[in-house]
Short mmCIF file of C-alpha atoms in Angstrom, two decimals:
data_model
loop_
_atom_site.label_atom_id
_atom_site.label_comp_id
_atom_site.label_asym_id
_atom_site.label_seq_id
_atom_site.Cartn_x
_atom_site.Cartn_y
_atom_site.Cartn_z
CA UNK N 1415 80.60 72.51 77.43
CA UNK N 1416 83.99 73.78 78.39
CA UNK N 1417 82.42 77.00 79.55
CA UNK N 1418 80.04 75.09 81.78
CA UNK N 1419 82.65 73.08 83.59
CA UNK N 1420 84.72 76.19 84.11
CA UNK N 1421 81.88 77.93 85.87
CA UNK N 1422 81.73 75.24 88.54
CA UNK N 1423 83.66 76.63 91.45
CA UNK N 1424 85.35 74.41 94.01
CA UNK N 1425 83.51 74.28 97.31
CA UNK N 1426 85.36 76.35 99.84
CA UNK N 1427 85.72 74.99 103.30
CA UNK N 1428 84.82 78.08 105.30
CA UNK N 1429 85.24 77.65 109.07
CA UNK N 1430 81.99 77.95 111.03
CA UNK N 1431 83.16 81.05 112.89
CA UNK N 1432 83.76 82.88 109.62
CA UNK N 1433 80.36 81.83 108.32
CA UNK N 1434 78.78 83.22 111.47
CA UNK N 1435 80.81 86.41 111.12
CA UNK N 1436 79.58 86.83 107.54
CA UNK N 1437 75.99 86.15 108.62
CA UNK N 1438 76.17 88.80 111.32
CA UNK N 1439 77.66 91.31 108.85
CA UNK N 1440 74.88 90.57 106.34
CA UNK N 1441 72.32 90.98 109.07
CA UNK N 1442 73.77 94.36 110.17
CA UNK N 1443 73.82 95.61 106.61
CA UNK N 1444 70.35 94.34 105.69
CA UNK N 1445 68.92 96.07 108.76
CA UNK N 1446 70.84 99.27 108.12
CA UNK N 1447 72.56 99.35 111.48
CA UNK N 1448 74.33 102.69 112.04
CA UNK N 1449 77.16 103.80 114.33
CA UNK N 1450 75.97 103.66 117.96
CA UNK N 1451 73.10 101.23 117.38
CA UNK N 1452 72.93 98.38 119.89
CA UNK N 1453 73.32 94.79 118.70
CA UNK N 1454 71.14 91.90 119.88
CA UNK N 1455 72.61 90.01 122.81
CA UNK N 1456 75.16 87.28 122.20
CA UNK N 1457 72.77 84.59 123.38
CA UNK N 1458 70.01 85.78 121.05
CA UNK N 1459 72.38 85.88 118.08
CA UNK N 1460 73.57 82.36 118.91
CA UNK N 1461 69.99 81.06 119.12
CA UNK N 1462 68.86 82.74 115.93
CA UNK N 1463 71.89 81.52 114.02
CA UNK N 1464 71.60 78.04 115.48
CA UNK N 1465 75.16 77.96 116.78
CA UNK N 1466 76.75 77.58 120.21
CA UNK N 1467 77.45 80.62 122.37
CA UNK N 1468 81.16 79.94 122.03
CA UNK N 1469 81.01 80.25 118.28
CA UNK N 1470 78.88 83.39 118.45
CA UNK N 1471 81.25 84.90 120.99
CA UNK N 1472 84.28 84.19 118.79
CA UNK N 1473 82.61 85.72 115.75
CA UNK N 1474 81.68 88.82 117.75
CA UNK N 1475 85.22 89.06 119.05
CA UNK N 1476 86.50 89.10 115.49
CA UNK N 1477 84.09 91.85 114.54
CA UNK N 1478 85.20 93.77 117.60
CA UNK N 1479 88.76 93.40 116.46
CA UNK N 1480 87.90 94.69 113.02
CA UNK N 1481 86.48 97.74 114.76
CA UNK N 1482 82.95 97.10 113.46
CA UNK N 1483 81.46 96.66 116.91
CA UNK N 1484 82.58 97.76 120.35
CA UNK N 1485 81.47 96.90 123.88
CA UNK N 1486 80.06 99.78 125.89
CA UNK N 1487 79.33 99.74 129.58
CA UNK N 1488 75.60 99.34 130.22
CA UNK N 1489 74.73 99.52 126.50
CA UNK N 1490 76.37 96.24 125.58
CA UNK N 1491 77.64 95.80 122.03
CA UNK N 1492 77.12 98.71 119.67
CA UNK N 1493 78.16 99.45 116.10
CA UNK N 1494 81.32 101.53 116.00
CA UNK N 1495 82.91 103.35 113.12
CA UNK N 1496 85.74 101.20 111.89
CA UNK N 1497 89.00 102.81 111.07
CA UNK N 1498 90.73 101.67 107.92
CA UNK N 1499 93.68 100.32 109.82
CA UNK N 1500 92.27 98.99 113.06
CA UNK N 1501 93.57 95.51 113.63
CA UNK N 1502 96.64 95.88 111.47
CA UNK N 1503 98.98 97.89 113.62
CA UNK N 1504 100.39 95.20 115.82
CA UNK N 1505 101.36 93.02 112.89
CA UNK N 1506 104.10 95.31 111.67
CA UNK N 1507 106.85 93.82 113.72
CA UNK N 1508 109.83 93.07 111.46
CA UNK N 1509 110.25 89.77 113.40
CA UNK N 1510 106.98 88.59 111.95
CA UNK N 1511 107.22 89.92 108.42
CA UNK N 1512 108.97 88.21 105.53
CA UNK N 1513 111.54 90.00 103.41
CA UNK N 1514 109.09 90.33 100.53
CA UNK N 1515 106.46 92.06 102.67
CA UNK N 1516 109.04 94.40 104.16
CA UNK N 1517 110.27 95.35 100.72
CA UNK N 1518 106.68 96.06 99.68
CA UNK N 1519 106.14 98.27 102.69
CA UNK N 1520 109.36 100.14 102.11
CA UNK N 1521 108.32 100.81 98.52
CA UNK N 1522 104.95 102.00 99.75
CA UNK N 1523 106.69 104.61 101.84
CA UNK N 1524 108.60 105.89 98.79
CA UNK N 1525 105.34 106.09 96.84
CA UNK N 1526 103.51 107.95 99.62
CA UNK N 1527 106.18 110.59 100.23
CA UNK N 1528 106.53 111.48 96.56
CA UNK N 1529 102.77 111.42 96.04
CA UNK N 1530 101.64 113.48 99.02
CA UNK N 1531 103.01 116.81 97.79
CA UNK N 1532 99.77 118.47 96.70
CA UNK N 1533 98.02 117.54 99.92
CA UNK N 1534 100.90 119.04 101.94
CA UNK N 1535 100.60 122.31 100.01
CA UNK N 1536 96.82 122.46 100.47
CA UNK N 1537 97.07 121.85 104.26
CA UNK N 1538 100.43 123.38 105.28
CA UNK N 1539 100.45 126.02 108.01
CA UNK N 1540 103.26 128.42 108.86
CA UNK N 1541 103.66 126.50 112.16
CA UNK N 1542 104.55 123.42 110.12
CA UNK N 1543 107.37 125.21 108.31
CA UNK N 1544 108.72 126.37 111.72
CA UNK N 1545 108.66 122.81 113.05
CA UNK N 1546 110.46 121.45 109.98
CA UNK N 1547 113.02 124.26 110.09
CA UNK N 1548 113.66 123.56 113.76
CA UNK N 1549 114.36 119.88 113.04
CA UNK N 1550 116.75 120.76 110.21
CA UNK N 1551 118.57 123.38 112.29
CA UNK N 1552 119.07 120.95 115.17
CA UNK N 1553 120.20 118.30 112.71
CA UNK N 1554 122.80 120.58 111.10
CA UNK N 1555 124.21 121.66 114.47
CA UNK N 1556 124.40 118.22 116.03
CA UNK N 1557 128.06 117.07 116.03
CA UNK N 1558 127.04 113.43 116.43
CA UNK N 1559 125.06 113.54 113.24
CA UNK N 1560 127.95 112.75 110.89
CA UNK N 1561 129.24 109.71 112.77
CA UNK N 1562 126.36 108.12 114.55
CA UNK N 1563 123.89 106.41 112.26
CA UNK N 1564 121.30 106.17 115.04
CA UNK N 1565 121.35 109.93 115.57
CA UNK N 1566 121.04 110.56 111.84
CA UNK N 1567 118.21 108.09 111.60
CA UNK N 1568 116.37 109.81 114.46
CA UNK N 1569 116.45 113.17 112.60
CA UNK N 1570 115.45 111.46 109.40
CA UNK N 1571 112.41 109.95 111.06
CA UNK N 1572 111.47 113.15 112.92
CA UNK N 1573 111.57 115.15 109.67
CA UNK N 1574 109.64 112.73 107.51
CA UNK N 1575 107.11 112.01 110.26
CA UNK N 1576 106.15 115.64 110.41
CA UNK N 1577 105.35 115.61 106.70
CA UNK N 1578 102.78 112.86 107.33
CA UNK N 1579 101.36 114.90 110.19
CA UNK N 1580 101.05 117.93 107.89
CA UNK N 1581 98.80 115.94 105.57
CA UNK N 1582 96.07 116.11 108.28
CA UNK N 1583 94.97 112.79 106.91
CA UNK N 1584 94.50 110.32 109.77
CA UNK N 1585 94.85 107.29 107.55
CA UNK N 1586 98.17 108.49 106.16
CA UNK N 1587 99.41 109.32 109.66
CA UNK N 1588 98.46 105.97 111.15
CA UNK N 1589 99.97 104.29 108.19
CA UNK N 1590 103.25 106.01 108.78
CA UNK N 1591 103.40 105.03 112.43
CA UNK N 1592 102.71 101.45 111.38
CA UNK N 1593 105.55 101.61 108.86
CA UNK N 1594 108.09 102.97 111.33
CA UNK N 1595 109.44 99.66 112.69
CA UNK N 1596 109.95 98.38 109.16
CA UNK N 1597 111.53 101.65 108.12
CA UNK N 1598 113.96 101.40 111.05
CA UNK N 1599 114.85 97.86 110.15
CA UNK N 1600 115.50 98.66 106.48
CA UNK N 1601 117.56 101.75 107.28
CA UNK N 1602 119.69 99.87 109.78
CA UNK N 1603 120.31 97.17 107.21
CA UNK N 1604 121.36 99.80 104.67
CA UNK N 1605 123.68 101.39 107.23
CA UNK N 1606 125.44 98.09 107.71
CA UNK N 1607 126.28 97.81 104.01
CA UNK N 1608 129.97 98.08 103.04
CA UNK N 1609 129.14 100.29 100.10
CA UNK N 1610 126.92 102.99 101.60
CA UNK N 1611 124.36 104.46 99.20
CA UNK N 1612 125.22 108.00 98.16
CA UNK N 1613 123.00 110.71 99.58
CA UNK N 1614 120.59 112.40 97.20
CA UNK N 1615 121.53 115.89 96.09
CA UNK N 1616 118.50 117.41 97.83
CA UNK N 1617 118.81 117.89 101.60
CA UNK N 1618 116.17 118.32 104.28
CA UNK N 1619 116.94 122.04 104.22
CA UNK N 1620 116.25 122.14 100.48
CA UNK N 1621 112.92 120.42 101.12
CA UNK N 1622 111.97 122.98 103.77
CA UNK N 1623 112.83 125.81 101.38
CA UNK N 1624 110.75 124.19 98.67
CA UNK N 1625 107.69 123.72 100.83
CA UNK N 1626 108.04 127.33 101.92
CA UNK N 1627 108.58 128.98 98.55
CA UNK N 1628 108.10 126.38 95.83
CA UNK N 1629 105.18 124.67 94.10
CA UNK N 1630 103.70 121.20 94.71
CA UNK N 1631 105.48 120.08 91.57
CA UNK N 1632 108.88 121.34 92.80
CA UNK N 1633 108.40 119.62 96.12
CA UNK N 1634 107.34 116.35 94.48
CA UNK N 1635 110.39 116.29 92.22
CA UNK N 1636 112.76 117.36 95.01
CA UNK N 1637 111.40 114.68 97.31
CA UNK N 1638 111.94 112.13 94.54
CA UNK N 1639 115.54 113.34 94.23
CA UNK N 1640 115.97 113.24 98.04
CA UNK N 1641 114.90 109.58 98.00
CA UNK N 1642 117.21 108.68 95.12
CA UNK N 1643 119.44 106.28 97.13
CA UNK N 1644 116.40 104.13 97.90
CA UNK N 1645 115.13 104.21 94.35
CA UNK N 1646 118.57 103.21 93.09
CA UNK N 1647 118.32 100.13 95.28
CA UNK N 1648 115.07 99.16 93.53
CA UNK N 1649 116.69 99.63 90.12
CA UNK N 1650 119.68 97.48 91.15
CA UNK N 1651 117.37 94.74 92.46
CA UNK N 1652 115.66 94.57 89.09
CA UNK N 1653 118.81 93.88 87.09
CA UNK Y 182 106.56 117.57 141.65
CA UNK Y 183 104.48 118.41 138.65
CA UNK Y 184 106.74 116.30 136.52
CA UNK Y 185 106.24 113.34 138.84
CA UNK Y 186 102.47 113.43 138.83
CA UNK Y 187 102.49 113.71 135.06
CA UNK Y 188 104.47 110.52 134.72
CA UNK Y 189 101.78 108.52 136.49
CA UNK Y 190 99.77 106.92 133.74
CA UNK Y 191 96.12 105.94 134.19
CA UNK Y 192 95.61 102.21 134.63
CA UNK Y 193 94.20 100.79 131.44
CA UNK Y 194 91.48 98.25 131.69
CA UNK Y 195 92.76 95.72 129.15
CA UNK Y 196 90.34 92.85 128.53
CA UNK Y 197 91.67 89.42 129.51
CA UNK Y 198 91.62 88.13 125.93
CA UNK Y 199 93.87 90.97 124.82
CA UNK Y 200 96.23 90.36 127.70
CA UNK Y 201 96.44 86.71 126.69
CA UNK Y 202 97.00 87.73 123.08
CA UNK Y 203 99.88 89.99 124.14
CA UNK Y 204 101.36 87.25 126.30
CA UNK Y 205 101.31 84.78 123.44
CA UNK Y 206 102.93 87.36 121.10
CA UNK Y 207 105.66 88.03 123.67
CA UNK Y 208 106.22 84.30 124.08
CA UNK Y 209 106.52 83.76 120.31
CA UNK Y 210 108.97 86.63 119.98
CA UNK Y 211 111.07 85.68 123.02
CA UNK Y 212 111.40 82.14 121.68
CA UNK Y 213 112.17 83.32 118.17
CA UNK Y 214 109.37 81.42 116.48
CA UNK Y 215 109.70 81.48 112.69
CA UNK Y 216 107.25 80.94 109.83
CA UNK Y 217 106.13 77.31 109.79
CA UNK Y 218 107.02 76.53 113.42
CA UNK Y 219 104.30 74.70 115.34
CA UNK Y 220 102.70 76.35 118.38
CA UNK Y 221 101.99 74.55 121.65
CA UNK Y 222 98.48 73.11 121.83
CA UNK Y 223 95.58 75.32 122.90
CA UNK Y 224 95.13 73.35 126.12
CA UNK Y 225 98.81 73.67 127.02
CA UNK Y 226 98.80 77.42 126.38
CA UNK Y 227 95.67 77.79 128.50
CA UNK Y 228 97.23 75.86 131.38
CA UNK Y 229 100.54 77.72 131.25
CA UNK Y 230 98.81 81.10 131.10
CA UNK Y 231 96.39 80.13 133.83
CA UNK Y 232 93.29 80.96 131.78
CA UNK Y 233 90.28 79.00 130.57
CA UNK Y 234 90.37 77.21 127.24
CA UNK Y 235 87.68 79.57 125.95
CA UNK Y 236 89.88 82.59 126.58
CA UNK Y 237 92.93 80.91 125.01
CA UNK Y 238 90.84 79.90 122.01
CA UNK Y 239 89.58 83.44 121.52
CA UNK Y 240 93.07 84.91 121.75
CA UNK Y 241 94.36 82.37 119.21
CA UNK Y 242 91.45 83.15 116.94
CA UNK Y 243 92.43 86.81 116.99
CA UNK Y 244 96.03 85.97 116.14
CA UNK Y 245 94.76 83.76 113.33
CA UNK Y 246 92.78 86.70 112.07
CA UNK Y 247 95.84 88.93 112.14
CA UNK Y 248 97.54 86.36 109.99
CA UNK Y 249 100.20 85.61 112.61
CA UNK Y 250 99.20 81.98 113.00
CA UNK Y 251 97.31 79.58 110.79
CA UNK Y 252 95.76 76.16 111.30
CA UNK Y 253 97.25 73.38 109.21
CA UNK Y 254 95.85 69.91 108.84
CA UNK Y 255 97.75 67.38 110.93
CA UNK Y 256 100.34 70.01 112.05
CA UNK Y 257 97.92 72.04 114.15
CA UNK Y 258 98.65 75.75 114.60
CA UNK Y 259 101.80 77.10 112.95
CA UNK Y 260 103.32 80.55 112.56
CA UNK Y 261 102.40 82.09 109.22
CA UNK Y 262 103.81 85.10 107.50
CA UNK Y 263 101.39 87.93 108.12
CA UNK Y 264 100.46 90.14 105.27
CA UNK Y 265 100.31 93.85 105.98
CA UNK Y 266 96.65 94.00 105.22
CA UNK Y 267 95.19 90.73 106.42
CA UNK Y 268 92.18 91.44 108.53
CA UNK Y 269 91.45 94.84 107.04
CA UNK Y 270 89.85 94.01 103.75
CA UNK Y 271 86.31 93.32 104.79
CA UNK Y 272 86.01 96.57 106.70
CA UNK Y 273 86.04 98.74 103.64
CA UNK Y 274 82.33 98.75 103.05
CA UNK Y 275 81.11 102.32 102.58
CA UNK Y 276 78.08 101.38 104.71
CA UNK Y 277 80.40 101.02 107.69
CA UNK Y 278 82.79 103.89 107.13
CA UNK Y 279 82.23 107.49 108.19
CA UNK Y 280 82.56 110.40 105.75
CA UNK Y 281 85.89 111.42 107.26
CA UNK Y 282 87.46 108.00 106.79
CA UNK Y 283 86.17 107.79 103.25
CA UNK Y 284 87.63 111.16 102.45
CA UNK Y 285 90.97 110.02 103.90
CA UNK Y 286 90.93 106.87 101.78
CA UNK Y 287 90.08 108.81 98.66
CA UNK Y 288 93.00 111.13 99.28
CA UNK Y 289 95.23 108.15 99.83
CA UNK Y 290 94.36 106.92 96.37
CA UNK Y 291 95.36 110.28 94.84
CA UNK Y 292 98.66 110.14 96.73
CA UNK Y 293 99.43 106.58 95.62
CA UNK Y 294 98.71 107.08 91.93
CA UNK Y 295 100.86 110.20 91.64
CA UNK Y 296 103.62 108.64 93.76
CA UNK Y 297 103.92 105.25 92.08
CA UNK Y 298 105.39 106.48 88.81
CA UNK Y 299 109.03 105.40 89.30
CA UNK Y 300 108.00 101.94 90.44
CA UNK Y 301 105.83 101.57 87.32
CA UNK Y 302 108.76 102.50 85.10
CA UNK Y 303 111.14 100.10 86.87
CA UNK Y 304 108.68 97.18 86.55
CA UNK Y 305 106.72 97.87 83.35
CA UNK Y 306 106.65 95.20 80.64
CA UNK Y 307 105.59 95.62 77.02
CA UNK Y 308 102.61 93.38 77.82
CA UNK Y 309 101.42 96.01 80.31
CA UNK Y 310 101.43 98.73 77.66
CA UNK Y 311 99.39 96.44 75.39
CA UNK Y 312 96.84 95.84 78.14
CA UNK Y 313 96.51 99.56 78.90
CA UNK Y 314 96.23 100.39 75.18
CA UNK Y 315 93.52 97.79 74.77
CA UNK Y 316 91.47 99.31 77.60
CA UNK Y 317 91.81 102.80 76.15
CA UNK Y 318 90.91 101.64 72.64
CA UNK Y 319 87.78 99.88 73.89
CA UNK Y 320 86.87 102.95 75.96
CA UNK Y 321 87.21 105.32 73.00
CA UNK Y 322 85.08 103.08 70.75
CA UNK Y 323 82.31 102.43 73.24
CA UNK Y 324 79.26 104.53 72.31
CA UNK Y 325 77.81 104.22 75.82
CA UNK Y 326 80.85 105.84 77.34
CA UNK Y 327 79.73 109.44 76.90
CA UNK Y 328 76.27 109.03 78.41
CA UNK Y 329 76.43 106.25 80.94
CA UNK Y 330 78.38 107.11 84.08
CA UNK Y 331 78.51 103.44 85.11
CA UNK Y 332 80.19 102.46 81.85
CA UNK Y 333 82.67 105.31 82.15
CA UNK Y 334 83.43 104.38 85.74
CA UNK Y 335 84.05 100.75 84.73
CA UNK Y 336 86.72 101.81 82.23
CA UNK Y 337 88.19 104.23 84.74
CA UNK Y 338 88.58 101.45 87.29
CA UNK Y 339 89.89 98.95 84.76
CA UNK Y 340 92.58 101.38 83.63
CA UNK Y 341 93.74 102.52 87.06
CA UNK Y 342 93.61 98.99 88.47
CA UNK Y 343 96.09 97.82 85.89
CA UNK Y 344 98.54 100.48 87.02
CA UNK Y 345 98.48 99.01 90.55
CA UNK Y 346 99.01 95.57 89.07
CA UNK Y 347 102.02 96.86 87.09
CA UNK Y 348 103.70 97.90 90.34
CA UNK Y 349 104.19 94.18 91.13
CA UNK Y 350 103.89 95.25 94.74
CA UNK Y 351 101.40 92.99 96.51
CA UNK Y 352 100.73 95.47 99.28
CA UNK Y 353 99.85 98.21 96.81
CA UNK Y 354 97.66 95.83 94.83
CA UNK Y 355 95.75 94.59 97.85
CA UNK Y 356 95.37 98.12 99.00
CA UNK Y 357 93.81 99.09 95.75
CA UNK Y 358 91.28 96.26 95.81
CA UNK Y 359 90.38 97.34 99.35
CA UNK Y 360 89.86 100.92 98.20
CA UNK Y 361 87.62 100.00 95.28
CA UNK Y 362 84.24 100.08 97.10
CA UNK Y 363 85.07 103.50 98.53
CA UNK Y 364 86.29 104.72 95.17
CA UNK Y 365 83.00 103.60 93.59
CA UNK Y 366 81.01 105.37 96.24
CA UNK Y 367 82.89 108.67 95.92
CA UNK Y 368 82.75 108.63 92.13
CA UNK Y 369 79.03 107.99 92.11
CA UNK Y 370 78.54 110.85 94.50
CA UNK Y 371 80.55 113.12 92.23
CA UNK Y 372 78.51 112.03 89.23
CA UNK Y 373 75.32 113.05 90.98
CA UNK Y 374 76.55 116.63 91.46
CA UNK Y 375 74.78 119.35 89.48
CA UNK Y 376 78.04 121.01 88.60
CA UNK Y 377 80.12 118.17 87.22
CA UNK Y 378 83.87 118.55 87.76
CA UNK Y 379 85.73 119.33 84.55
CA UNK Y 380 87.88 116.54 83.18
CA UNK Y 381 91.63 116.95 83.46
CA UNK Y 382 93.43 117.87 80.24
CA UNK Y 383 95.35 114.57 80.24
CA UNK Y 384 93.42 111.53 79.00
CA UNK Y 385 94.00 107.81 79.55
CA UNK Y 386 95.49 107.72 76.04
CA UNK Y 387 97.96 110.45 77.00
CA UNK Y 388 98.96 108.42 80.06
CA UNK Y 389 99.55 105.30 77.95
CA UNK Y 390 101.71 107.33 75.54
CA UNK Y 391 103.67 108.73 78.48
CA UNK Y 392 104.34 105.38 80.08
CA UNK Y 393 105.44 104.09 76.68
CA UNK Y 394 107.73 106.93 75.62
CA UNK Y 395 108.09 109.34 78.55
CA UNK Y 396 110.04 109.51 81.79
CA UNK Y 397 108.87 108.74 85.35
CA UNK Y 398 108.72 112.48 85.91
CA UNK Y 399 106.49 113.07 82.87
CA UNK Y 400 104.16 110.31 83.98
CA UNK Y 401 103.99 111.61 87.53
CA UNK Y 402 103.10 115.11 86.42
CA UNK Y 403 100.64 113.89 83.77
CA UNK Y 404 98.92 111.66 86.31
CA UNK Y 405 98.64 114.64 88.63
CA UNK Y 406 97.04 116.62 85.82
CA UNK Y 407 94.73 113.71 85.00
CA UNK Y 408 93.52 113.70 88.62
CA UNK Y 409 92.98 117.49 88.68
CA UNK Y 410 89.19 117.37 89.15
CA UNK Y 411 89.69 115.43 92.39
CA UNK Y 412 92.43 117.70 93.62
CA UNK Y 413 90.25 120.72 92.92
CA UNK Y 414 87.64 119.24 95.19
CA UNK Y 415 90.20 119.13 98.00
CA UNK Y 416 91.17 122.73 97.39
CA UNK Y 417 87.50 123.79 97.46
CA UNK Y 418 86.91 121.92 100.72
CA UNK Y 419 89.73 123.84 102.33
CA UNK Y 420 88.32 127.26 101.62
#
């Protein structure tokens, strides 16, 4: 008996627009719509679903936002190839994120940069090493770099951003550009601390040397060491 | 002169709904709206922006979808705390993703699992080790596990999913549940290959032992070894 009553799920109050959205998705899947295929007209969809045009339009707008459909001149609505991250990008404004979410995103960045080593080694080109070396050389010669946190932060971002670019993985790259505002915010917060976190013992120059002459394993462990100040923050938060 | 003409940007044809969405976002930011604050009514917004109620409603619907606002009973629309990934989840249906995007997502999974080692060690609880050990014990005793790819895949997913859960990072966890359909798809494709990829020399049991008695570094390198068949695929694709 207990099992039976547990299997009864509460009725969810799904808004009409979401129901319509789901119906359209089911319809597209059942009829094996492919990228570029034209959708029925808004008015037809509304009639077939038995809803108002306003509701159909709103559902279609949501699907457009998800990147599942797009409007083309003359052709009307067609299926487009959704990108993993379409629709997310504009959310990542620190003003609109809670502390918890920002912390999660910051951790994600630490995970990605330690984890991407093998992919960097598979895809690296000699041009990439030149670009990284150029950033590090400019950084080391810039007199403002020791005093001005903003200048230091700019080099930091330039260097790490190029690593994401080297991955030649669009999802990783878009991810990184989404994370940037949050990264900025967290770094500026850290800079304002009385007790500044100590720098890791591995510099950007060491990382360039490793990606040039080392192994994926070396780079992974050196990147982990480079990020030590941030990891120490996580360890402190735990205790 | 050349510089001047380069700085002229083409006029973008931004749809009215998106313009309204941007305006509302700007307004919320300028007036420092915080989580829980009530928004002006739809009709007021429409009047102030000089647009029809339909357009205002659609823009608000998009913001709702992005998780920036939510509708509350009695209170009307209020600011909510957006989650990094709200609005993305339903896109990750392999039927709607291109091969390139799926490949990117699969790589992302490899990056995350190698990179998350330190966070797992900071947050692991003895209960987690018990859960992982239980999965591995069931896997090793299941007679169907050698023959049936679906059974093997189920254990694979159960084991790796718990690692994401151990991170206690909501963004990572939601990410992983988003990636699951793609993961399934790629694994089934691999299973259909004539020449099956060789298993890595590190088993799930080895990984449990490492997380129990090893260091973050050991776990990271063992996880990398465990994922070797997938990394070999990337190396092959390159050449």
